[in-house]
Short mmCIF file of C-alpha atoms in Angstrom, two decimals:
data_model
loop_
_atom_site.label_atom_id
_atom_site.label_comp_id
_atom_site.label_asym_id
_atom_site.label_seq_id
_atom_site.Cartn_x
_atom_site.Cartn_y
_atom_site.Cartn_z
CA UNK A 1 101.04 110.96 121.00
CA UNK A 2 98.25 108.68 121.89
CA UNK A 3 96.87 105.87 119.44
CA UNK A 4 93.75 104.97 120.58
CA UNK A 5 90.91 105.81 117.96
CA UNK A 6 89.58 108.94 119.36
CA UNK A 7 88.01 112.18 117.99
CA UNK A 8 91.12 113.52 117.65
CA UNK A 9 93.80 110.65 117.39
CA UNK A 10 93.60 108.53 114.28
CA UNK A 11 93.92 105.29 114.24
CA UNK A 12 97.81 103.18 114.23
CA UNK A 13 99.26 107.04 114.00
CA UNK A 14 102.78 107.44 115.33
CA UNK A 15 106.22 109.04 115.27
CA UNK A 16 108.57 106.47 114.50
CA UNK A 17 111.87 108.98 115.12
CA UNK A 18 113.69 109.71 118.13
CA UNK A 19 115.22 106.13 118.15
CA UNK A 20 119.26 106.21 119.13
CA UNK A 21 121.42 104.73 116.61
CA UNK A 22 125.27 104.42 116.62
CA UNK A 23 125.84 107.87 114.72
CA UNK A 24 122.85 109.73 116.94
CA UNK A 25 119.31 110.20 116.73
CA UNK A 26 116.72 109.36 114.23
CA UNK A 27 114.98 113.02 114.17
CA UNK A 28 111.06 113.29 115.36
CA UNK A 29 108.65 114.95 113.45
CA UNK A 30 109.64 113.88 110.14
CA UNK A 31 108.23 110.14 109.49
CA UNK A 32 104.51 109.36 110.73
CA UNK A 33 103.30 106.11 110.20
CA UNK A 34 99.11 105.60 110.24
CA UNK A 35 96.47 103.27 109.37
CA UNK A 36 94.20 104.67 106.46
CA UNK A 37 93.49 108.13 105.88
CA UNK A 38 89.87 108.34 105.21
CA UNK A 39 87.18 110.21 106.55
CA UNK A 40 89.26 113.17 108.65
CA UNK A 41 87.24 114.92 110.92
CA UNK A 42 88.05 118.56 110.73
CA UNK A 43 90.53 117.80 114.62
CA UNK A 44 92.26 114.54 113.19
CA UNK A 45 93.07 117.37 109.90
CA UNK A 46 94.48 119.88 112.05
CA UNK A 47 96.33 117.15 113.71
CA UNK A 48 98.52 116.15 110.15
CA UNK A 49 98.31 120.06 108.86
CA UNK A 50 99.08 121.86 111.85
CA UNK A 51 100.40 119.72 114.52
CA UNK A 52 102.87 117.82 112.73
CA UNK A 53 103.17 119.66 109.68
CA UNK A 54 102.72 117.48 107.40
CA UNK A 55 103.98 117.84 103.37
CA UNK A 56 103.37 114.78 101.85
CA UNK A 57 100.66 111.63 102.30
CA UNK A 58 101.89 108.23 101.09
CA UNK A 59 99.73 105.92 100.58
CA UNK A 60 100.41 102.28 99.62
CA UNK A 61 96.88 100.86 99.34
CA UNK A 62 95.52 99.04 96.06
CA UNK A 63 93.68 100.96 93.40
CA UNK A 64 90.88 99.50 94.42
CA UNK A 65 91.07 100.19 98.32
CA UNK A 66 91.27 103.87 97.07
CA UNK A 67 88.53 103.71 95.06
CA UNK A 68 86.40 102.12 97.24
CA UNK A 69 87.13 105.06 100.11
CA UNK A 70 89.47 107.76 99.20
CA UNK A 71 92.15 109.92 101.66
CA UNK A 72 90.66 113.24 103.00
CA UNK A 73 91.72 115.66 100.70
CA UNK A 74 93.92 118.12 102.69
CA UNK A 75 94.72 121.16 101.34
CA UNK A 76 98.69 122.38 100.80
CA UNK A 77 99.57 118.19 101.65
CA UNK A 78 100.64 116.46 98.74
CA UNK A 79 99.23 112.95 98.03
CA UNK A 80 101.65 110.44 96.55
CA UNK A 81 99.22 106.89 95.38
CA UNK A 82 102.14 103.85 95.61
CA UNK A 83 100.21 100.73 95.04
CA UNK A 84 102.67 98.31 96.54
CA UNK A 85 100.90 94.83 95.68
CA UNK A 86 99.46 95.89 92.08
CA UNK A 87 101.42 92.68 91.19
CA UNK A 88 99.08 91.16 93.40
CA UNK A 89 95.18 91.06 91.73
CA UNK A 90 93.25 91.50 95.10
CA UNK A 91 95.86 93.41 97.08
CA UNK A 92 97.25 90.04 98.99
CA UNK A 93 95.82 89.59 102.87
CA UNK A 94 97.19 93.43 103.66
CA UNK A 95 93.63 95.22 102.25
CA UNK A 96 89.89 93.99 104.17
CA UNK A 97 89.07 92.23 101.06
CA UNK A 98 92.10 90.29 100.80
CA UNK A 99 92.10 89.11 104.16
CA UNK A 100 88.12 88.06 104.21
CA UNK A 101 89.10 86.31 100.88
CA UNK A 102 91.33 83.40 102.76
CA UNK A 103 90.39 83.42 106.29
CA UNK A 104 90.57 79.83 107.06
CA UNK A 105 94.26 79.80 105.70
CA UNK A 106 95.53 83.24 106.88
CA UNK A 107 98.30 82.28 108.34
CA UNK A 108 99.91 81.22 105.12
CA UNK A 109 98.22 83.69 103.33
CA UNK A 110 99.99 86.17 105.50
CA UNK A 111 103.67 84.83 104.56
CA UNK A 112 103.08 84.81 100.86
CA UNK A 113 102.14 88.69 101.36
CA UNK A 114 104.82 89.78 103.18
CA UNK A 115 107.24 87.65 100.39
CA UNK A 116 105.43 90.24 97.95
CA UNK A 117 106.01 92.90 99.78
CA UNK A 118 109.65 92.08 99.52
CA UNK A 119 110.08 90.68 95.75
CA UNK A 120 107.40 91.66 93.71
CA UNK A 121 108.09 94.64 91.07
CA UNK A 122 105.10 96.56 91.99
CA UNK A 123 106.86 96.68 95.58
CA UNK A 124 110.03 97.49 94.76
CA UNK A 125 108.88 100.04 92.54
CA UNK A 126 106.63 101.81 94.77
CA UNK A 127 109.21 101.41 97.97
CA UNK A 128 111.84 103.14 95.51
CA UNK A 129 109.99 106.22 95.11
CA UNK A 130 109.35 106.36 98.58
CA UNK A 131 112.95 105.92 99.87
CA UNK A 132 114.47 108.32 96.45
CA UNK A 133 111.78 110.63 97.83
CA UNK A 134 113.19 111.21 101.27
CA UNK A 135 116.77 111.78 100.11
CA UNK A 136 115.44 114.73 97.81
CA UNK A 137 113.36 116.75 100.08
CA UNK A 138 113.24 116.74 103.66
CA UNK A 139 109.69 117.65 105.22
CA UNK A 140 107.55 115.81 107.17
CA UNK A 141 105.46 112.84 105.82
CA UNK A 142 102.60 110.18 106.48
CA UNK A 143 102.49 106.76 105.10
CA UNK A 144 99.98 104.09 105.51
CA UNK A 145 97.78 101.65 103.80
CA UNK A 146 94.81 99.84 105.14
CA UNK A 147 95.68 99.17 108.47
CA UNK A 148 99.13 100.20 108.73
CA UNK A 149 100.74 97.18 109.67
CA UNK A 150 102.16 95.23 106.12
CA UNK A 151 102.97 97.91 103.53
CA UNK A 152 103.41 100.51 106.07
CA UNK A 153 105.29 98.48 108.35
CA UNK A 154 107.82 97.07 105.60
CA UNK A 155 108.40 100.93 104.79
CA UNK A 156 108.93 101.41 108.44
CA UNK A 157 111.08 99.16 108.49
CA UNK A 158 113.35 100.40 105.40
CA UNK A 159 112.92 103.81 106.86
CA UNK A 160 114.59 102.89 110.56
CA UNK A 161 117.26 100.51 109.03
CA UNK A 162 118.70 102.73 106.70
CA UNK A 163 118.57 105.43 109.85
CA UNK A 164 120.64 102.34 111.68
CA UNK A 165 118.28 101.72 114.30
CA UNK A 166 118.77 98.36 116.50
CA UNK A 167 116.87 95.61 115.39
CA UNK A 168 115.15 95.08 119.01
CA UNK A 169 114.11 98.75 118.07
CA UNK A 170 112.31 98.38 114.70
CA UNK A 171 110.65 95.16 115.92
CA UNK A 172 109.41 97.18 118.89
CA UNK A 173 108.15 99.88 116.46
CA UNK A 174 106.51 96.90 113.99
CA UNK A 175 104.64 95.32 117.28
CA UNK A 176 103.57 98.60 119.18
CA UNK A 177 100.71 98.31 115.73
CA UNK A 178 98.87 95.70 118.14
CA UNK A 179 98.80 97.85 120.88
CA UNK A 180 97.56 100.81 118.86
CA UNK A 181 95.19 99.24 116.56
CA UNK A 182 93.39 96.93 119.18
CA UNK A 183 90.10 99.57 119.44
CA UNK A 184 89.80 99.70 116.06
CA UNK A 185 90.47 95.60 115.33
CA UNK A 186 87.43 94.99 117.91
CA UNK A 187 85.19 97.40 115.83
CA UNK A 188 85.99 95.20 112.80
CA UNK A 189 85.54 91.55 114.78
CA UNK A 190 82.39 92.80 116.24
CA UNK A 191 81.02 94.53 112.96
CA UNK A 192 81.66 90.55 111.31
CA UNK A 193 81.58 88.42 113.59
CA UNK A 194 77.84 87.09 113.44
CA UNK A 195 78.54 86.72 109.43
CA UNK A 196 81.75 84.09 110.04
CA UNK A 197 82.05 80.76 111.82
CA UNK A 198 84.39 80.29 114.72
CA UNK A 199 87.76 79.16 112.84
CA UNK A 200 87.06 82.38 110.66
CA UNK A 201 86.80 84.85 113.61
CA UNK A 202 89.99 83.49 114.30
CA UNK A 203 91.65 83.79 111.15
CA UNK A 204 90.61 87.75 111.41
CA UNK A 205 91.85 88.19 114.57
CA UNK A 206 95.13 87.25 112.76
CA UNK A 207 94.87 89.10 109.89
CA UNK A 208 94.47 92.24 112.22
CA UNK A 209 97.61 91.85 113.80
CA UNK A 210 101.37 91.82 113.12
CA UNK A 211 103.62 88.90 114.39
CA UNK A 212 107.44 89.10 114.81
CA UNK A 213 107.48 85.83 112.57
CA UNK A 214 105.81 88.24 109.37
CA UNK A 215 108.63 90.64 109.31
CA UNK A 216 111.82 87.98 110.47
CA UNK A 217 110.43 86.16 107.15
CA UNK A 218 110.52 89.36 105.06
CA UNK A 219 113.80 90.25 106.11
CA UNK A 220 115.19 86.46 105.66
CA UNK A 221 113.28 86.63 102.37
CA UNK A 222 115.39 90.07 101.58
CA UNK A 223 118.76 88.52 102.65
CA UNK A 224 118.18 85.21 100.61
CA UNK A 225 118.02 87.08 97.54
CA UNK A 226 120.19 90.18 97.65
CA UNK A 227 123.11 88.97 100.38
CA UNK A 228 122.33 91.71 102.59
CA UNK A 229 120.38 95.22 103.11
CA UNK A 230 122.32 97.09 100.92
CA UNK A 231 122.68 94.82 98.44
CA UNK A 232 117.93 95.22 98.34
CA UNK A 233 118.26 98.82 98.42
CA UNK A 234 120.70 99.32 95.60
CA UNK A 235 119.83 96.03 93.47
CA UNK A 236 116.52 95.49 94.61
CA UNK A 237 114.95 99.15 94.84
CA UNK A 238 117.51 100.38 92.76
CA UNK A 239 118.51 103.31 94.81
CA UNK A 240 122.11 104.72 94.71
CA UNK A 241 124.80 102.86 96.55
CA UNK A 242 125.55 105.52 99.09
CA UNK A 243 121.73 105.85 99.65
CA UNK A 244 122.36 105.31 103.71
CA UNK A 245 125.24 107.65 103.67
CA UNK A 246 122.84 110.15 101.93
CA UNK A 247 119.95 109.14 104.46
CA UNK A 248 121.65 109.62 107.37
CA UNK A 249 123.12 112.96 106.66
CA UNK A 250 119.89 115.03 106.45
CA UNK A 251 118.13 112.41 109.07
CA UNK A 252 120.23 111.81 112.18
CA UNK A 253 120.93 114.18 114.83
CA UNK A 254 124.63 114.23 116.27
#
């Protein structure tokens, strides 16, 4: 499928199956990953319902993103709210707000979110639903948040290491989000650009996009606390200790 914001396409949407691991392949048409799900048009609806099937929505975005502009409501698709930074009072630099609220130290700003994303309770609780989800009932799903590149892409990332993907792999799957969010990021700069000094501009540009430095500090984050990945799933997230074993059974093709 194509990513660039188009009647049909929605924006940062994407299989993230079909990767090879050492025990087969990750199966396609089960996990989608997207930017936000708000205003559908009736083509970008039959895409999710009828094209890929879709069960379940997860969405990861702050109370207040929601309120502020709700998912389309699609009928027979189950919509699962997991604020992932409620720990965090203005959603960290992953929602609009939070990134126009620190521009000229985004950088940083950026770190301390993706640290969150990792530690804080509101994450782990909201990533442990998620993953306990996916070892209960097996249908195709969505997941996003604003732009689908910090809470989304952390859950990617959970997603395609407990499948045993190669590392090159997910970090080509956590990238390919500047490739297929670049329309829509120049909408955004051009919408606010007269409104911000240069050094500003900048510091959006940034915000916009994921760099290979975010999730290497997540994952070094994850490993300095728990030991290793299975020591975050089952100490950190709390999931069962043969969570992987249970994952890959109903996940990867032979």
């Amino acid at each position: 499928m194509t990513n660039e914001n188009s009647d049909k396409n929605i924006v940062n949407f994407r299989d993230i199956g079909g990767y090879e691991t050492k025990m087969g392949k990750l199966q396609e048409g089960i996990f989608f990953r997207s930017g936000q799900l708000t205003n559908l048009n009736e083509k970008q609806i039959g895409l999710l319902k009828n094209i890929c099937k879709i069960k379940t929505i997860y969405d990861f975005r702050s109370q207040a993103e929601v309120n502020k502009e709700e998912d389309t409501k699609i009928d027979d698709i189950l919509y699962k709210h997991l604020d992932v930074l409620a720990s965090i009072q203005h959603g960290g630099s992953a929602s609009l707000e939070g990134m126009f609220s620190d521009l000229d130290n985004i950088d940083e700003s950026m770190y301390k979110t993706y640290e969150e994303i990792v530690l804080s309770e509101s994450a782990q609780n909201s990533y442990h639903k998620f993953l306990q989800d996916l070892i209960e009932e097996k249908h195709p799903i969505v997941f996003h948040c604003f732009a689908g590149k910090d809470r989304t892409g952390w859950a990617a990332y959970l997603v395609l290491k407990a499948a045993g993907v190669s590392d090159g792999d997910i970090m080509k799957d956590y990238l390919e989000t500047n490739v297929s969010r670049k329309s829509a990021n120049d909408e955004i700069i051009n919408k606010y650009k007269d409104k911000l000094n240069d050094q500003q501009v900048a510091g959006l540009k940034i915000a916009l996009t994921v760099k290979a430095e975010y999730l290497e500090y997540a994952i070094k984050i994850m490993n300095e606390e728990y030991g290793s990945f299975e020591n975050y799933l089952s100490l950190g997230l709390g999931l069962p200790n043969d969570y992987r074993e249970k994952f890959t059974k109903l996940y990867i093709e032979n």
